[in-house]
Amino acid sequence: MTRSFFAVFALAAAVACAQAPAPPPAAESRPDPLPGTKLSVDELKAQMFHVSAGKRLKGPWPNGARVAVGLSFDVDNATATLSTGNLDYEILSRGEYGAVDGLPRILRMLDRQQVPSSFFIPAASAVLHPAMIKEIQASKLSHEIGIHGWIHERLPLLNDEKEEQRLLNLSLETLTKMIGKRPVGYRAPSWKFSTWTMGQVKAAGFLYDSSLMASDDPYELLLDGKPTGVVELPIERILDDAPYFGGNADGSMPSVSQVYEVFQSEFDVAYEEGGLYLLTMHPHFIGHRSRVALLERLVQYMKRKPGVWFATHEQIATHVKPLIGN
């Protein structure tokens, strides 16, 4: 009788334990969503001005030109997708379009209009489609080729100083060998700097960077408040084809006429101000038929204005760099 009682009691206790709710998990340590609220003014200054705008380099353009126009193309193709390990071949093939049809169509248009341009190429993109380098260099316009990372890696996500330096070295070595000279221009993949990027760009001896947005016009970059001697040729997402034609747009609206209106309006104000007009485009986006037609229409519009200097980024940076010492 006693044994039966204890057996029933043990069974009831086991069932009760099984049905009892589990104790709540220990509170996880979550990142502070607003770390800036805890910083002193000096700490905020250190963060804000680690990489910042120095002297503005706005002066007269060559031969009395009213405005400098720099057309640039980031020849990413499928590297941004490959860098993440995404093997979605619909996306990869849309990137490959940049090498197969997009870039050749752009180069034909530039030849028709006689406009030199700058091409920023992830080195892996050039290795995967080496014919692109030959096509760019075949033009008599002396187009420029600049550095755009190894495989369009996002440097803040990489978050590794030594690995970032390795990839920069690899990119420089690869493109220098492929194009026959050392590139003088740098554009960060996705325009994203890490804590170490500016120091590495300066140490590598680049003439200019074209990744940041602190002004409409060229300026000298500062590193922790000190002049670097590196010219910044600022970009802006308003003047980039990707927000309109890439990503979530996925080939849908806005129409090319709406994008043309934005690009033209930005040029008109740059012309009135006597400043710099810099467009960033991607062959796998802008290289489609209707979009190259948009770009050619814009170039023709700009050419009808007197005093427009079409130049590579290297030419523009070389022209304004002496202003650093003035």
XYZ file of C-alpha atoms in Angstrom:
326
model
C 0.000 0.000 0.000
C 2.796 2.383 0.958
C 4.752 1.479 -2.173
C 1.710 2.162 -4.343
C 1.201 5.527 -2.680
C 4.768 6.613 -3.302
C 4.664 5.342 -6.900
C 1.503 7.346 -7.617
C 3.013 10.384 -5.899
C 6.231 10.154 -7.971
C 4.259 9.799 -11.190
C 2.102 12.829 -10.356
C 5.189 14.873 -9.538
C 6.836 13.940 -12.825
C 3.730 14.932 -14.801
C 3.521 18.232 -12.942
C 7.160 18.988 -13.699
C 6.660 18.173 -17.368
C 3.669 20.510 -17.607
C 5.208 23.385 -15.648
C 6.311 26.335 -17.774
C 10.032 26.565 -18.410
C 11.814 29.292 -16.505
C 12.301 32.472 -18.564
C 15.651 32.620 -20.391
C 18.303 34.863 -18.973
C 18.092 38.353 -20.404
C 20.317 38.613 -23.477
C 22.823 41.409 -23.735
C 21.595 43.564 -26.598
C 23.568 46.340 -28.285
C 22.672 49.811 -27.119
C 20.444 51.203 -29.909
C 21.526 54.785 -29.127
C 25.188 54.657 -28.083
C 25.735 58.234 -29.191
C 23.599 59.516 -26.329
C 26.249 58.314 -23.856
C 29.217 60.023 -25.521
C 30.880 63.259 -24.522
C 31.223 66.127 -26.979
C 34.895 65.254 -27.476
C 33.994 61.640 -28.233
C 31.340 62.768 -30.728
C 33.864 65.050 -32.408
C 36.333 62.170 -32.713
C 33.705 60.061 -34.439
C 32.260 62.814 -36.619
C 35.610 64.126 -37.829
C 37.620 60.907 -38.142
C 37.154 61.363 -41.905
C 35.843 64.790 -42.850
C 35.873 67.642 -45.329
C 38.813 70.014 -45.391
C 39.525 72.838 -47.778
C 37.091 73.183 -50.651
C 38.926 73.031 -53.961
C 36.692 75.160 -56.132
C 38.450 77.376 -58.607
C 38.356 78.274 -62.299
C 38.137 75.345 -64.697
C 40.538 74.918 -67.647
C 40.200 77.158 -70.698
C 37.495 79.257 -69.089
C 35.027 76.363 -68.783
C 31.890 77.037 -66.782
C 31.386 73.549 -65.339
C 33.340 70.287 -65.031
C 31.444 67.111 -65.928
C 32.745 63.739 -64.785
C 30.884 60.651 -65.966
C 31.745 57.557 -63.958
C 30.753 53.919 -64.229
C 31.060 51.369 -61.410
C 31.577 48.116 -63.305
C 30.312 45.855 -60.525
C 28.532 43.291 -62.703
C 27.787 40.353 -60.359
C 30.535 40.897 -57.782
C 28.306 42.386 -55.076
C 26.184 39.233 -55.268
C 29.166 36.877 -55.391
C 30.716 38.561 -52.348
C 27.780 37.382 -50.226
C 27.881 33.815 -51.523
C 24.466 34.229 -53.149
C 24.279 31.837 -56.118
C 20.917 32.994 -57.407
C 21.609 32.779 -61.131
C 18.828 35.145 -62.080
C 20.620 37.859 -60.101
C 24.053 36.763 -61.297
C 22.955 36.842 -64.925
C 21.527 40.344 -64.514
C 24.933 41.380 -63.250
C 26.664 39.638 -66.127
C 24.598 41.779 -68.497
C 26.908 44.645 -67.586
C 29.872 42.885 -69.185
C 28.026 41.275 -72.103
C 25.872 44.127 -73.433
C 25.886 47.054 -70.997
C 29.521 48.135 -71.107
C 29.951 47.748 -74.892
C 26.796 49.815 -75.503
C 28.037 52.546 -73.143
C 31.447 52.633 -74.822
C 29.850 52.973 -78.259
C 27.790 55.917 -77.016
C 30.830 57.611 -75.443
C 32.716 57.211 -78.720
C 29.830 58.759 -80.650
C 29.736 61.725 -78.281
C 33.522 61.907 -77.778
C 33.254 62.026 -73.989
C 36.056 60.560 -71.804
C 34.906 58.810 -68.636
C 36.150 56.993 -65.530
C 35.479 53.306 -64.858
C 35.788 51.978 -61.293
C 36.143 48.217 -61.397
C 36.195 45.609 -58.625
C 39.328 43.675 -59.539
C 37.479 40.349 -59.417
C 35.020 41.741 -61.962
C 37.921 42.440 -64.314
C 39.383 38.963 -63.737
C 36.038 37.299 -64.486
C 35.534 39.351 -67.678
C 39.012 40.448 -68.806
C 37.737 41.540 -72.223
C 36.200 44.586 -70.499
C 39.639 46.091 -69.860
C 40.595 45.705 -73.528
C 37.283 47.227 -74.634
C 37.742 50.270 -72.384
C 41.341 50.763 -73.464
C 40.512 50.315 -77.160
C 38.799 53.709 -77.183
C 40.864 56.678 -78.358
C 39.291 58.763 -75.570
C 41.810 57.630 -72.911
C 39.180 56.532 -70.417
C 40.375 56.102 -66.841
C 40.217 52.878 -64.809
C 40.119 53.147 -61.003
C 39.962 50.856 -57.980
C 36.593 49.698 -56.602
C 37.597 46.976 -54.174
C 38.286 43.321 -54.879
C 34.801 41.751 -54.988
C 32.635 44.722 -54.013
C 33.144 43.812 -50.357
C 31.356 45.966 -47.778
C 34.208 47.206 -45.646
C 32.257 48.001 -42.438
C 30.760 44.493 -42.589
C 34.201 42.994 -43.214
C 35.404 44.866 -40.110
C 38.954 43.535 -40.313
C 41.897 45.895 -40.816
C 44.365 43.270 -42.059
C 41.868 41.645 -44.419
C 40.843 45.037 -45.795
C 44.506 45.856 -46.440
C 45.042 42.478 -48.125
C 42.092 43.033 -50.451
C 43.241 46.562 -51.312
C 46.733 45.284 -52.109
C 45.295 42.467 -54.196
C 43.053 44.879 -56.086
C 45.934 47.243 -56.830
C 48.256 44.450 -57.933
C 45.609 42.863 -60.160
C 44.410 46.002 -61.924
C 47.905 47.452 -62.277
C 48.940 44.311 -64.115
C 45.808 44.240 -66.263
C 45.773 47.902 -67.312
C 49.526 48.434 -67.485
C 49.747 51.239 -64.920
C 48.876 51.885 -61.291
C 45.370 53.370 -60.807
C 45.328 56.792 -59.123
C 41.645 56.863 -58.134
C 39.773 54.980 -55.415
C 36.050 54.464 -54.889
C 34.968 52.335 -51.937
C 32.594 49.459 -52.710
C 29.045 50.648 -51.940
C 30.745 53.946 -50.975
C 31.237 52.526 -47.461
C 34.361 53.309 -45.427
C 35.507 51.330 -42.407
C 37.495 52.874 -39.574
C 40.705 52.040 -41.462
C 39.805 52.869 -45.072
C 40.964 56.489 -45.215
C 44.310 55.668 -43.640
C 44.891 52.879 -46.139
C 43.850 55.057 -49.083
C 46.282 57.771 -47.982
C 49.110 55.278 -47.388
C 48.556 53.759 -50.848
C 49.240 57.156 -52.414
C 45.962 57.650 -54.261
C 45.514 61.020 -55.931
C 41.835 61.094 -55.107
C 38.878 59.301 -53.575
C 35.320 59.410 -54.890
C 33.114 57.839 -52.208
C 31.874 60.603 -49.909
C 29.271 63.357 -49.966
C 30.235 66.371 -47.834
C 30.040 68.907 -50.676
C 28.933 69.370 -54.264
C 32.463 70.382 -55.234
C 35.926 68.878 -54.727
C 37.583 69.171 -51.322
C 40.611 67.886 -49.455
C 40.007 64.972 -47.114
C 40.992 65.249 -43.454
C 41.904 62.276 -41.271
C 41.414 62.938 -37.553
C 41.462 66.639 -38.362
C 44.746 66.549 -40.285
C 45.107 67.222 -44.034
C 45.760 64.116 -46.117
C 46.580 65.656 -49.487
C 43.914 63.366 -50.985
C 41.308 65.053 -53.184
C 37.685 64.068 -52.707
C 35.492 64.116 -55.815
C 32.120 63.810 -54.085
C 29.336 61.552 -55.244
C 25.627 61.720 -54.359
C 22.809 59.195 -54.547
C 20.654 61.755 -56.350
C 23.168 61.469 -59.193
C 23.449 57.675 -59.157
C 21.451 55.325 -61.363
C 21.186 52.581 -58.710
C 18.470 54.187 -56.528
C 16.296 54.627 -59.605
C 16.983 51.470 -61.607
C 18.498 48.970 -59.166
C 17.566 47.241 -55.945
C 13.882 47.537 -55.115
C 13.101 49.204 -58.454
C 13.845 45.861 -60.139
C 13.302 47.245 -63.624
C 10.032 49.013 -62.844
C 9.257 52.709 -62.373
C 10.400 55.457 -62.340
C 10.409 56.041 -66.051
C 13.588 57.160 -67.766
C 12.032 60.582 -68.384
C 11.672 61.166 -64.642
C 15.291 60.237 -64.019
C 16.383 62.453 -66.913
C 14.562 65.382 -65.328
C 16.488 64.948 -62.056
C 19.851 64.564 -63.780
C 19.277 67.578 -66.029
C 18.105 69.781 -63.176
C 21.212 68.939 -61.147
C 23.402 69.809 -64.128
C 21.629 73.120 -64.719
C 22.338 74.280 -61.154
C 25.954 73.055 -61.284
C 26.342 75.042 -64.501
C 24.942 78.199 -62.921
C 27.199 77.781 -59.866
C 30.297 77.024 -61.907
C 30.839 73.777 -60.041
C 31.347 70.055 -60.499
C 28.760 67.697 -61.975
C 29.560 64.053 -61.318
C 27.355 61.134 -62.368
C 27.751 57.581 -61.035
C 26.303 54.765 -63.134
C 26.513 50.982 -63.425
C 26.686 49.146 -66.767
C 24.266 46.449 -65.584
C 21.709 49.198 -64.824
C 22.319 52.125 -67.186
C 23.570 49.862 -69.992
C 20.089 48.816 -71.086
C 18.800 50.270 -74.341
C 16.351 52.875 -73.086
C 18.737 53.986 -70.352
C 21.755 54.505 -72.585
C 19.401 56.550 -74.761
C 18.610 58.642 -71.659
C 22.309 59.152 -70.952
C 23.121 60.083 -74.545
C 20.265 62.581 -74.569
C 21.679 64.131 -71.384
C 25.197 64.320 -72.828
C 23.862 65.986 -75.963
C 21.980 68.514 -73.799
C 25.124 69.352 -71.840
C 27.206 69.680 -74.996
C 24.846 72.349 -76.330
C 25.847 74.601 -73.427
C 29.006 76.694 -73.876
C 31.891 76.069 -71.516
C 31.318 72.443 -70.477
C 34.511 70.526 -69.685
C 34.056 66.762 -69.971
C 36.924 65.095 -68.130
C 37.982 61.946 -66.356
C 38.103 62.000 -62.577
C 41.891 61.860 -62.762
C 41.947 64.988 -64.928
C 39.614 66.835 -62.562
C 41.556 65.810 -59.441
C 44.879 66.739 -61.066
C 43.469 70.159 -61.937
C 42.186 71.014 -58.444
C 44.941 69.440 -56.296
C 47.266 72.467 -56.526
C 44.531 74.470 -54.762
C 45.334 72.508 -51.574
C 48.527 74.525 -51.185
C 46.953 77.916 -51.883
